XYZ file of C-alpha atoms in Angstrom:
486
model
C 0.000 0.000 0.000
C 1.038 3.534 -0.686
C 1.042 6.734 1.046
C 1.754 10.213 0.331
C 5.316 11.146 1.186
C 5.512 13.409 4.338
C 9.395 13.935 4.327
C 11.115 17.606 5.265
C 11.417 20.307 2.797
C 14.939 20.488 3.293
C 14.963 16.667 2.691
C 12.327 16.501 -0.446
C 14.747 19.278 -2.309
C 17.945 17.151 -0.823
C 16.474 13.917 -2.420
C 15.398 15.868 -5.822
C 18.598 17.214 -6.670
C 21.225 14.624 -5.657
C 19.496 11.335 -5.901
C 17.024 12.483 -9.020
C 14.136 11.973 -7.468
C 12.543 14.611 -9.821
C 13.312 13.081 -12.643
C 15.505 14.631 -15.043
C 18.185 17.216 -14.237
C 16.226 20.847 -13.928
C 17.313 23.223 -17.202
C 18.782 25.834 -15.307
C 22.347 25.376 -13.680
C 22.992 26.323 -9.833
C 25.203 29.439 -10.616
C 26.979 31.094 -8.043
C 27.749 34.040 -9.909
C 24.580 34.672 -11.019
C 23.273 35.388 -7.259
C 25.263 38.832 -7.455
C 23.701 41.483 -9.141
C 24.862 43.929 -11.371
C 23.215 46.202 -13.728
C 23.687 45.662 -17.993
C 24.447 48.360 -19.896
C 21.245 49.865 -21.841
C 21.987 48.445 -25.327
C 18.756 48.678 -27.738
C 17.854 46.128 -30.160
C 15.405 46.563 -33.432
C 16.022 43.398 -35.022
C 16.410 39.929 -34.036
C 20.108 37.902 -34.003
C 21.157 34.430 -32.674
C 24.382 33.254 -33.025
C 24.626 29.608 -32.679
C 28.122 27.743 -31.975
C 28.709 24.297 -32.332
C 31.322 23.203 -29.978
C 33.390 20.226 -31.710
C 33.885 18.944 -28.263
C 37.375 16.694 -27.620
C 39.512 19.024 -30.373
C 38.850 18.720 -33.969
C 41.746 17.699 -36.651
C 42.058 20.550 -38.813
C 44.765 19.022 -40.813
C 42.116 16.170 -41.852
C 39.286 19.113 -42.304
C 40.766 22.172 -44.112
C 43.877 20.823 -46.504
C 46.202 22.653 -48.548
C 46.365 20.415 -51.719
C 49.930 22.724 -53.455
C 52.318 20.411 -54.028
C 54.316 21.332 -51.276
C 52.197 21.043 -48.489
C 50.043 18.023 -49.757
C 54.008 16.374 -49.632
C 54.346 17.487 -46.505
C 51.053 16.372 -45.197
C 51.629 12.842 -46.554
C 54.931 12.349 -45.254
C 53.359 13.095 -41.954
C 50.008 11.192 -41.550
C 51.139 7.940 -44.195
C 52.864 6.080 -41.287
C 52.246 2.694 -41.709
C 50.890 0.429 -40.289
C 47.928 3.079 -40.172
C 48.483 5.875 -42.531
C 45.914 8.508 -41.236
C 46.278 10.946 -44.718
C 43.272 11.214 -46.809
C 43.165 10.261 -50.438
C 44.493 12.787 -52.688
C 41.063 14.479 -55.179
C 40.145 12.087 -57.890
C 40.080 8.962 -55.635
C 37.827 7.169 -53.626
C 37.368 8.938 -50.868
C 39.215 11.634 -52.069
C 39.498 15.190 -50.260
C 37.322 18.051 -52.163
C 38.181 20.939 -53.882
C 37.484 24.083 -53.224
C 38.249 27.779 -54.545
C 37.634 30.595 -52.634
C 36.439 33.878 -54.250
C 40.133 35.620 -53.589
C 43.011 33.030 -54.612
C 45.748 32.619 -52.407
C 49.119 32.854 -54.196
C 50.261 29.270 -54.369
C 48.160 27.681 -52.198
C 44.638 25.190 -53.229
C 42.712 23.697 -50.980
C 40.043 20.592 -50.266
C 37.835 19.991 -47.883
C 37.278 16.328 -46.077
C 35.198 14.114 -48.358
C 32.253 14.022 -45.622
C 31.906 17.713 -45.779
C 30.082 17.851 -49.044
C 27.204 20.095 -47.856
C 29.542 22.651 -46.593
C 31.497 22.368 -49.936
C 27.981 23.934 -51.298
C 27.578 25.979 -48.983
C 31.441 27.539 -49.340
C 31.371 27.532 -53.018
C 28.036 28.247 -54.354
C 25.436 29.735 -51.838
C 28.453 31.755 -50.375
C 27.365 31.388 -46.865
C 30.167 29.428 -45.496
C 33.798 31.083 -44.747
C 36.938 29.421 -42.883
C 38.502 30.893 -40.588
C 42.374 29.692 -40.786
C 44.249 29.049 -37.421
C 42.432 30.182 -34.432
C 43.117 29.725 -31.080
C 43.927 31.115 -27.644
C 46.556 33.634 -27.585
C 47.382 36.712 -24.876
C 48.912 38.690 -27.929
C 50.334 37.936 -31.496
C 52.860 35.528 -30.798
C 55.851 34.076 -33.182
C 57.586 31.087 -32.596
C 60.584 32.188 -30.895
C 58.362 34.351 -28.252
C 56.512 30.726 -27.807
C 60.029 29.660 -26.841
C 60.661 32.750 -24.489
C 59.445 31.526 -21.184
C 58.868 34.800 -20.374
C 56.357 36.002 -23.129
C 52.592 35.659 -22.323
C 50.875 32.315 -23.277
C 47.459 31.116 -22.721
C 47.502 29.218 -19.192
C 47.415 25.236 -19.233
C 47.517 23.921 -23.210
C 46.963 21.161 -24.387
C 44.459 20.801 -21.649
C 40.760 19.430 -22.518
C 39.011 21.259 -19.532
C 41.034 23.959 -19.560
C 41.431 24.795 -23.131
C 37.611 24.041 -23.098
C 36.999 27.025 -20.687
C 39.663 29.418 -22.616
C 37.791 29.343 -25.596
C 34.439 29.455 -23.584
C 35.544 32.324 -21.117
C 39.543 33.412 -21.594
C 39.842 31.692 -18.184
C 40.889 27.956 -17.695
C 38.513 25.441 -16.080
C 36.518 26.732 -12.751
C 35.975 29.976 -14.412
C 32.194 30.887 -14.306
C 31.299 33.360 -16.704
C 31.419 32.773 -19.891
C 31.769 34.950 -23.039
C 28.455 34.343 -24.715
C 26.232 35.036 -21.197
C 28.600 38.356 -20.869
C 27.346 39.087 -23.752
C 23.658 38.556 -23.281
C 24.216 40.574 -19.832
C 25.096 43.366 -22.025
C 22.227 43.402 -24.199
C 19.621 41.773 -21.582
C 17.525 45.130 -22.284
C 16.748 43.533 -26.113
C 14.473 40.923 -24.412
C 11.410 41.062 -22.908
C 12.342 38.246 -20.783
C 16.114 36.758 -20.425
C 14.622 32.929 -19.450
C 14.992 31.411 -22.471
C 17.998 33.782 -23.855
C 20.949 31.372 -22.862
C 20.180 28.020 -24.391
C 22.386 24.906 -24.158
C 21.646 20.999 -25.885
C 24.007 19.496 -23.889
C 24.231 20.450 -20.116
C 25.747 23.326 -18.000
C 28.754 25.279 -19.672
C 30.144 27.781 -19.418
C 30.337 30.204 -22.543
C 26.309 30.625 -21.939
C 26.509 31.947 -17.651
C 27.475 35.637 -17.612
C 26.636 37.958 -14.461
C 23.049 37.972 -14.580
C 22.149 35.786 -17.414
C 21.257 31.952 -16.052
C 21.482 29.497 -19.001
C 18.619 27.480 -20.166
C 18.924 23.611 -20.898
C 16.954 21.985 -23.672
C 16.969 18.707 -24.799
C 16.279 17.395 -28.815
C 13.028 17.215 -27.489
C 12.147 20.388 -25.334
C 11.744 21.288 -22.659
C 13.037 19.456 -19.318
C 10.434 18.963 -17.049
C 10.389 17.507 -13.043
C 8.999 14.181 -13.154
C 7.149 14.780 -9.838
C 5.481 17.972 -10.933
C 3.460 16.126 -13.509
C 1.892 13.404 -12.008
C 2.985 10.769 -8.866
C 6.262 10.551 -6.892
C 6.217 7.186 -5.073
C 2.510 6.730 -5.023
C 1.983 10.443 -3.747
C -0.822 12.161 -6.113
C 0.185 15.516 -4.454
C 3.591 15.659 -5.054
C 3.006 18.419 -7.452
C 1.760 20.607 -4.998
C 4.304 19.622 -2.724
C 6.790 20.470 -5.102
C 5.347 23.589 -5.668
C 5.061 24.730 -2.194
C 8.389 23.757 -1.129
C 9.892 25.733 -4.394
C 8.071 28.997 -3.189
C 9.370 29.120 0.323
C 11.788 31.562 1.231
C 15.190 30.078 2.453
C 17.653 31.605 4.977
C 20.840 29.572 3.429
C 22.164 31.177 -0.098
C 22.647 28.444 -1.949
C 19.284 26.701 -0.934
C 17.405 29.848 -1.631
C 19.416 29.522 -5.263
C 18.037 25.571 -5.599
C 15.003 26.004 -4.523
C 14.398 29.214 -6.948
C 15.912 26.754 -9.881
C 12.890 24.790 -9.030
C 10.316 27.630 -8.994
C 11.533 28.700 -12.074
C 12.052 25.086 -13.814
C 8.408 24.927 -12.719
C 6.933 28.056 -14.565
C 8.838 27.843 -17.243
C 8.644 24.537 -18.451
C 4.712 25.059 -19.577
C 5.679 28.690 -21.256
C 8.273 26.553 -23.540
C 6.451 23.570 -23.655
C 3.285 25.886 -25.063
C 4.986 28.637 -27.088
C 6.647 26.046 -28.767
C 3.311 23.867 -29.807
C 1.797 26.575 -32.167
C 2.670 28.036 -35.527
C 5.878 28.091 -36.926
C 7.784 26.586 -34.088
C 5.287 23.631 -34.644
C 5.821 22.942 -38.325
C 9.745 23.368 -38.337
C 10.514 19.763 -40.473
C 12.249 16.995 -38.816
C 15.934 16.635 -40.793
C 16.377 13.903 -43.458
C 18.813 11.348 -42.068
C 22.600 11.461 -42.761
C 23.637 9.227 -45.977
C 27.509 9.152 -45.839
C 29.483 10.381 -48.813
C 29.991 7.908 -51.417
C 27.084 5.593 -50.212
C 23.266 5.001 -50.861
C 20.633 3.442 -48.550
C 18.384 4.976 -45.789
C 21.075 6.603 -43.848
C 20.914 7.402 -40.162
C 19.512 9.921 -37.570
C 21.929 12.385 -37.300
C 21.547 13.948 -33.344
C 23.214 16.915 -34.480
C 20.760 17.888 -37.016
C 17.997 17.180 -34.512
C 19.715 19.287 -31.672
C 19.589 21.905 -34.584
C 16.082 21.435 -34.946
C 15.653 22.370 -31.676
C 16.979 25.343 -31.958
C 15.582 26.125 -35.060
C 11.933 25.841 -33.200
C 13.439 28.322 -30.520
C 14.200 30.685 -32.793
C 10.656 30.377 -34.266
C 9.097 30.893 -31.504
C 11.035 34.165 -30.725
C 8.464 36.538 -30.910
C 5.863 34.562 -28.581
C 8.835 34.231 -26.218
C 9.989 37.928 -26.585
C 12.970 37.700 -27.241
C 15.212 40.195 -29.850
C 19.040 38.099 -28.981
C 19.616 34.970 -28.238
C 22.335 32.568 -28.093
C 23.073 29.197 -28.609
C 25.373 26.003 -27.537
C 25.306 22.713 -29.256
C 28.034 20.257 -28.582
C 29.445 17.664 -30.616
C 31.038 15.052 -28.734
C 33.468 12.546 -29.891
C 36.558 14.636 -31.251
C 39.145 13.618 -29.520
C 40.520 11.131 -31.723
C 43.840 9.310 -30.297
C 42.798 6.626 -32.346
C 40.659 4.796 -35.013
C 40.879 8.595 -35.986
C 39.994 7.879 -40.347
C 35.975 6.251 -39.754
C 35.176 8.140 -36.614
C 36.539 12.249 -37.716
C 34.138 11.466 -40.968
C 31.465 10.272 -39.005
C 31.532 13.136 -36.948
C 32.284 15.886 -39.714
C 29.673 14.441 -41.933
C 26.677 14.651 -39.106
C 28.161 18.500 -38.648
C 27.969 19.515 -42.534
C 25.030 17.755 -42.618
C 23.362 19.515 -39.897
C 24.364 22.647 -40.548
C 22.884 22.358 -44.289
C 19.274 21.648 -43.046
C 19.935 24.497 -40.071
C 20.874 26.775 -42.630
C 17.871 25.818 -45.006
C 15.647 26.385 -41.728
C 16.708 29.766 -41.205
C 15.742 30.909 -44.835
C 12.662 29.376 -44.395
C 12.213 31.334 -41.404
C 13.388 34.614 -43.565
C 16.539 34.779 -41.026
C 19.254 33.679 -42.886
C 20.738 37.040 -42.538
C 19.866 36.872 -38.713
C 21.197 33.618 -37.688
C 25.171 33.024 -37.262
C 26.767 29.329 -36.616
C 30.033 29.270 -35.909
C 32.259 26.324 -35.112
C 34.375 25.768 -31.852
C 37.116 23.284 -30.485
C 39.349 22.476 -27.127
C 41.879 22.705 -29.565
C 43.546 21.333 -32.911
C 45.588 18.586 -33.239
C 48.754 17.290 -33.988
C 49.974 16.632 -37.683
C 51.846 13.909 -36.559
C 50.732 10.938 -36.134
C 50.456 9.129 -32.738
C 49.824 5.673 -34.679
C 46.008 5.150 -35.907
C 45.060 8.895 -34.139
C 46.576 11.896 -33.623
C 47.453 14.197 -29.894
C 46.204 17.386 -28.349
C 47.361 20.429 -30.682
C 46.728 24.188 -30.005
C 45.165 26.094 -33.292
C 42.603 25.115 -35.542
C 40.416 25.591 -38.634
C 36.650 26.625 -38.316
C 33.831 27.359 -40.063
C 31.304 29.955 -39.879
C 28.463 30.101 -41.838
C 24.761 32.182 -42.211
C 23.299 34.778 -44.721
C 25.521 37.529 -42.648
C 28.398 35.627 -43.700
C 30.990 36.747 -46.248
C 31.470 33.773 -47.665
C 33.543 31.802 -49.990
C 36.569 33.305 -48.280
C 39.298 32.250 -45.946
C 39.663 34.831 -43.195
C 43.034 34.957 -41.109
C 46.645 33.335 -42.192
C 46.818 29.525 -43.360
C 49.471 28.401 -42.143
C 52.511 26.875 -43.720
C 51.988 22.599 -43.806
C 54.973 20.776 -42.218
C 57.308 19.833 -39.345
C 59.907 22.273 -38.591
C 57.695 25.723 -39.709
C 57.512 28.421 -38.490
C 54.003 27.912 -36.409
C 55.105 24.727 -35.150
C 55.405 24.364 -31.739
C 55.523 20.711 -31.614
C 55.061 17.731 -33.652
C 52.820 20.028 -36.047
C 51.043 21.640 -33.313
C 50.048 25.136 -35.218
C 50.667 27.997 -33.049
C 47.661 30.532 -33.640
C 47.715 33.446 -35.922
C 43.885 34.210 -35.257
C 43.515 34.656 -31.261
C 39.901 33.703 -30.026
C 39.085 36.828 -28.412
C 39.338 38.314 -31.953
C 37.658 35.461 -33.912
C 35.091 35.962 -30.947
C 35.147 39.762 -31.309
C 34.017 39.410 -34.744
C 31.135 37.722 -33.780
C 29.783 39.867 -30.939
C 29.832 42.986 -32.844
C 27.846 41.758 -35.761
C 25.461 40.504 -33.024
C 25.243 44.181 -31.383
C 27.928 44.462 -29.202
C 29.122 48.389 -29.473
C 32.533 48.841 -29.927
C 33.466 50.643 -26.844
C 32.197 46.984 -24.701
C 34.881 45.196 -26.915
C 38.111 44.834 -24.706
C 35.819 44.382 -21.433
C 34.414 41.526 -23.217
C 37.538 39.958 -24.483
C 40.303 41.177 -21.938
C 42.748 39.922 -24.844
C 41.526 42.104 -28.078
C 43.989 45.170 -27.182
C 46.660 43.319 -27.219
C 45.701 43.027 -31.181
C 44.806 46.594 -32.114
C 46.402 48.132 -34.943
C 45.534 51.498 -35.424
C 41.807 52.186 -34.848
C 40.739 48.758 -35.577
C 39.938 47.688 -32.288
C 41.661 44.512 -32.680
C 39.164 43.437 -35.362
C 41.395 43.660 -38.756
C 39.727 44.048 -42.298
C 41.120 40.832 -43.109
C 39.102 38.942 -40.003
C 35.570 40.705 -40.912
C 33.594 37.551 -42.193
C 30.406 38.437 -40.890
C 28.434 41.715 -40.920
């Protein structure tokens, strides 16, 4: 026989956040920082942005994404990744499985380039509907950095590299890991007056991180689904037909100790919110946003498979429909993409993964347009890292900078943005086994970003404590040679 549960409030919220007697975890994330208070800066709004990044979590290969097909550096490519027994280079164009070629509107003097074979859609995208750009050779740096101030024990570096957590939070905040605001919820503090409400601002697919938690701004966590909801506050908990109301009570009463009085507010709000999404997201165009087509490799026919990305995309895509019911003017996104860090059985899991991401980012794209915001919707693409062009055997080992993509109708695309770097051992951005050693630091490829989304100059360097170390003239850091977007 049951009985309703008659346990403590202190013990019912005890029991429903570490033992998950709620159900599911609640979307918002007990932030510390986010108990302070501290007034945003009046920035005004009169259209609507997102920016979206996909976070290649683990540390992407650039060598195996971006490649510079000139004779020089596909040679020197080659004789770094074909290492038998498991030769980890990618057929030259023309083969099976070959890399794809790509020109970019402005030639590079002696360089051509492919893409991997698995990133057909944002061939397309790059080359014909001009919506995709690359970004060559970003990472974390304090200040423009050659090789022999990399040496110089005394010159500046970014703190702990090579790091997954910590290179995680540097491109996420500028901090290494236990920092807890992030640059994309600084952001949103900034231009918090844009929205009616901030609750469903700050979105992440894949748990609590940090890029989306600023000073004020709490992020929101979705599933593919929707929204998150407490098991107990929509029917029984242990036979108990008034949990709900239990719940509900318990949520609403005031708390002497901080960080209950945080948890228990996560609750209240978890509570009212969850019905807002669950409805505002059940009528017109958020309703009818299409499911994606499954992913069909490259080179292969047949039903294919779900691809999660593309339905985390989704998602988002029904977010961003229902914008106007939600009131919202700016919001940002977090998607992560796990599975990068490829020490080994690199070759069939890196196209697995890059072929989900083009893929997705094709039907995102076509979403947006059909939405009439492809000029208001930026992805961009995000890593713990690069990676080695060595080869550690069948994989390859933690690197530093990287290749990404950004893409949208804001996008000046079919470009490269930044310097490619030289292919090889020995260069001059080699810091180790083909580790590149940035030329794009992320506070500017970040920069960029933020002030096509709104963010006024003059906020710049208290956003990204790094850009000043970059400025050249009056450019606040933000060269004519970086400006892909905008």
């Amino acid at each position: 026989m049951t009985h309703p549960l008659n346990v403590s409030r202190r013990r019912f919220l005890s029991k429903a956040a570490a033992l998950s007697v709620a159900g599911p975890a609640t979307p918002f994330a007990l932030s510390l920082a986010s108990m302070g208070e501290a007034a945003a800066q009046s920035v005004s709004c009169t259209d609507y942005k997102a920016l979206v990044c996909l976070f290649l979590a683990g540390g992407n290969d650039a060598f195996n994404t971006v490649l510079a097909t000139d004779t020089p550096s596909w040679d020197a490519y080659v004789a770094a990744r074909n290492v038998l027994p498991s030769p980890i280079a990618l057929p030259p164009a023309g083969f099976s499985g070959g890399v794809l070629p790509i020109s970019p509107i402005t030639p590079i003097a002696g360089r051509s380039f492919a893409l991997h074979p698995e990133l057909t859609h944002l061939k397309t995208m790059f080359e014909v509907d001009r919506r995709a750009a690359i970004i060559a050779n970003v990472g974390p740096l304090v200040r423009p950095t050659s090789i022999a101030e990399y040496r110089n024990p005394s010159h500046p570096k970014p703190r702990k590299l090579f790091s997954h957590n910590d290179q995680q939070s540097m491109w996420q905040s500028f901090a290494p890991e236990g920092s807890t605001q992030g640059w994309g919820g600084r952001v949103m503090d900034l231009l918090a007056s844009c929205n009616a409400s901030s609750t469903f601002a700050s979105i992440s697919s894949g748990g609590n991180v940090v890029w989306l938690s600023g000073r004020n701004t709490r992020q929101y966590q979705l599933s593919a689904n929707g929204a998150l909801r407490i098991n107990a506050a929509r029917g029984t908990l242990y036979g108990s037909t008034t949990a709900s109301d239990t719940l509900r009570t318990l949520a609403s009463d005031p708390r002497e100790h901080l960080i209950m009085r945080e948890q228990a507010a996560i609750y209240a709000r978890t509570l009212t919110t969850s019905d807002e999404l669950i409805s505002a997201l059940s009528t017109g165009a958020a309703a009818s946003v299409p499911a994606p087509a499954n992913w069909v490799p490259a080179g292969t026919t047949g039903p294919g498979t779900s691809n999660p990305v593309a339905n985390s995309l989704r998602m988002v895509a029904r977010m961003i429909a229902a914008r106007d019911t939600l009131g919202l003017r700016r919001q940002v996104f977090f998607v992560p993409i796990s599975g990068f860090d490829t020490h080994d059985g690199q070759l069939p899991a890196h196209a697995t993964l890059l072929g989900r991401m083009s893929h997705a980012m094709k039907y995102f794209n076509d979403q947006m347009a059909a939405l009439g915001l492809a000029d208001k919707v930026t992805t961009f693409t995000a890593s713990d890292f690069g990676r080695t062009l060595s080869s550690n055997g069948d994989g390859t080992d933690h690197g530093w900078g990287g290749h990404h993509f950004v893409v949208g109708g804001a996008v000046n695309g079919g470009r490269f943005y930044g310097t490619f770097p030289e292919i090889g051992l020995g260069t001059a951005t080699d810091v180790g086994r083909g580790s590149l050693l940035p030329t794009t630091g992320v506070d500017q490829y970040a920069g960029m970003l933020a002030r096509w989304f709104g963010v006024p100059n003059g906020a710049l360097a208290d956003l990204f404590p790094n850009l000043p170390n970059f400025v050249t003239g009056n450019d606040f850091g933000l060269p004519a040679s970086l400006r892909f977007v905008g």
